[in-house]
Amino acid sequence: MVVMNKFVKVDPWLQEILVDPLDKSPLTISGTSLVSSYGRHYPMVRGIYDLRLLTQHVGVVGELWNEGQKEYERWTDQLASRDSKQFYLEEKDGVRDVYEAIPLVGRCLDIGGHQGRLREYIAEDQEYVSIDPYLDVFEGLTSQSNLLEVFASLRKPANFICALAEHLPLRSESFDTAHMRSCIDHFYNPEIALLEAHRVLKRGGQLIVGLYVEGGRMGRLTPKERLKEAIRFVLSRMNSRYKDHHIWHPTYAELCSLIAGVGFHIEKTYWQRAFVDRVCYIKAVKS
């Protein structure tokens, strides 16, 4: 095991399956960098391997994604500064029923996994890695005493690689579970991200996608929801503060269609109790 900093590590099993995010060939170690077969260097930044393939964020989608990522990072920094124990307890308890209904089995890849809070719902010796483009996600963690109390797993270093869902730096067929919670609507390209998840899962491996879906279980917006959408659209045109940075707003049917379309078999849908038929968790299997 290599401990990168107080909160980040790279276990031997993870080091063994790291590959170039573009051509998927093995990486070699050169000093503190990882080097691809064609000569690209991926640096270690503040104790974290930075394997983000795309860094320029060009074009409409790239610019929108980058704006959304910056806004998300500002929002999470604000939450961190408050360090609200009640907020953390609600977050932790709010998804407990989900992982009782759809257990996280085997070696687990947490795509968009942030600091690795998902470890609260897996066995202590279970192999786990978080992949997330937020390089500074662990900054200031030592000062968040309430967070470390509620999510006790954060006190131990997590396997973490800074990378994008569309370009996973991981060997094919290496995981039993790929998990995406509240993130697929922010990806550069949700279809490519799902194809990558399919690639890195073993045969029979499970994909878990959790998302707030437009129109909820029935797929229809209420009059109140339609009004809120109209107001949000007008505000976004008047003030960038209200700009919607989501790449995609799928209905449940659209989300299912995309997951099935990349080769998964949808086995189960669980509707999270805390959100009353608005947030679904889909379990899909790679055949």
PDB file of N, CA and C in Angstrom, residues 9 14 24 31 54 71 80 114 152 161 202 207 226 229 252 256 258 261 287:
ATOM      1  N   LYS A   9      -4.788   6.854  -0.412  1.00  0.00           N
ATOM      2  CA  LYS A   9      -3.819   5.774  -0.587  1.00  0.00           C
ATOM      3  C   LYS A   9      -4.034   5.132  -1.948  1.00  0.00           C
ATOM      4  N   LEU A  14      -5.002  -1.846  -6.648  1.00  0.00           N
ATOM      5  CA  LEU A  14      -5.377  -0.709  -7.487  1.00  0.00           C
ATOM      6  C   LEU A  14      -4.221  -0.285  -8.383  1.00  0.00           C
ATOM      7  N   LYS A  24      -5.741   2.841 -22.667  1.00  0.00           N
ATOM      8  CA  LYS A  24      -5.931   1.713 -21.731  1.00  0.00           C
ATOM      9  C   LYS A  24      -4.701   0.799 -21.625  1.00  0.00           C
ATOM     10  N   GLY A  31       9.450   8.686 -11.134  1.00  0.00           N
ATOM     11  CA  GLY A  31       9.449   9.643 -10.030  1.00  0.00           C
ATOM     12  C   GLY A  31       8.096   9.642  -9.345  1.00  0.00           C
ATOM     13  N   LEU A  54      -9.061  15.027 -19.999  1.00  0.00           N
ATOM     14  CA  LEU A  54      -9.473  16.296 -20.595  1.00  0.00           C
ATOM     15  C   LEU A  54      -9.270  17.418 -19.585  1.00  0.00           C
ATOM     16  N   GLU A  71     -18.919  25.287  -9.809  1.00  0.00           N
ATOM     17  CA  GLU A  71     -20.044  25.626  -8.937  1.00  0.00           C
ATOM     18  C   GLU A  71     -20.254  24.537  -7.886  1.00  0.00           C
ATOM     19  N   ALA A  80     -18.785  22.337   3.734  1.00  0.00           N
ATOM     20  CA  ALA A  80     -17.673  21.958   4.604  1.00  0.00           C
ATOM     21  C   ALA A  80     -17.420  23.015   5.671  1.00  0.00           C
ATOM     22  N   HIS A 114     -16.454  11.275  -4.703  1.00  0.00           N
ATOM     23  CA  HIS A 114     -16.092  12.316  -3.738  1.00  0.00           C
ATOM     24  C   HIS A 114     -15.040  11.783  -2.758  1.00  0.00           C
ATOM     25  N   ALA A 152     -17.296   7.973   9.963  1.00  0.00           N
ATOM     26  CA  ALA A 152     -16.052   7.533  10.610  1.00  0.00           C
ATOM     27  C   ALA A 152     -15.076   6.885   9.631  1.00  0.00           C
ATOM     28  N   ILE A 161      -8.494   8.217  -7.047  1.00  0.00           N
ATOM     29  CA  ILE A 161      -7.810   8.656  -8.259  1.00  0.00           C
ATOM     30  C   ILE A 161      -8.616   9.802  -8.852  1.00  0.00           C
ATOM     31  N   LYS A 202     -16.814  -6.800 -14.349  1.00  0.00           N
ATOM     32  CA  LYS A 202     -16.703  -8.209 -14.696  1.00  0.00           C
ATOM     33  C   LYS A 202     -18.037  -8.701 -15.252  1.00  0.00           C
ATOM     34  N   LEU A 207     -24.132  -2.564 -12.020  1.00  0.00           N
ATOM     35  CA  LEU A 207     -24.093  -1.109 -12.072  1.00  0.00           C
ATOM     36  C   LEU A 207     -25.224  -0.584 -11.200  1.00  0.00           C
ATOM     37  N   ARG A 226     -43.832  22.217 -13.145  1.00  0.00           N
ATOM     38  CA  ARG A 226     -43.698  22.892 -14.441  1.00  0.00           C
ATOM     39  C   ARG A 226     -43.480  24.388 -14.253  1.00  0.00           C
ATOM     40  N   GLU A 229     -39.939  24.988 -13.163  1.00  0.00           N
ATOM     41  CA  GLU A 229     -39.021  24.850 -14.288  1.00  0.00           C
ATOM     42  C   GLU A 229     -39.028  26.112 -15.144  1.00  0.00           C
ATOM     43  N   TYR A 252     -37.282   8.934 -15.878  1.00  0.00           N
ATOM     44  CA  TYR A 252     -36.940   7.560 -15.501  1.00  0.00           C
ATOM     45  C   TYR A 252     -36.831   6.684 -16.746  1.00  0.00           C
ATOM     46  N   CYS A 256     -33.469   4.682 -18.031  1.00  0.00           N
ATOM     47  CA  CYS A 256     -33.490   3.233 -18.260  1.00  0.00           C
ATOM     48  C   CYS A 256     -33.088   2.893 -19.692  1.00  0.00           C
ATOM     49  N   LEU A 258     -31.156   4.565 -21.734  1.00  0.00           N
ATOM     50  CA  LEU A 258     -29.721   4.740 -21.949  1.00  0.00           C
ATOM     51  C   LEU A 258     -28.923   3.596 -21.328  1.00  0.00           C
ATOM     52  N   GLY A 261     -29.382   0.566 -23.356  1.00  0.00           N
ATOM     53  CA  GLY A 261     -28.821   0.747 -24.687  1.00  0.00           C
ATOM     54  C   GLY A 261     -27.328   0.510 -24.789  1.00  0.00           C
ATOM     55  N   SER A 287     -24.183  -8.701 -18.656  1.00  0.00           N
ATOM     56  CA  SER A 287     -24.346 -10.127 -18.976  1.00  0.00           C
ATOM     57  C   SER A 287     -23.132 -10.661 -19.729  1.00  0.00           C
TER      58      SER A 287
END
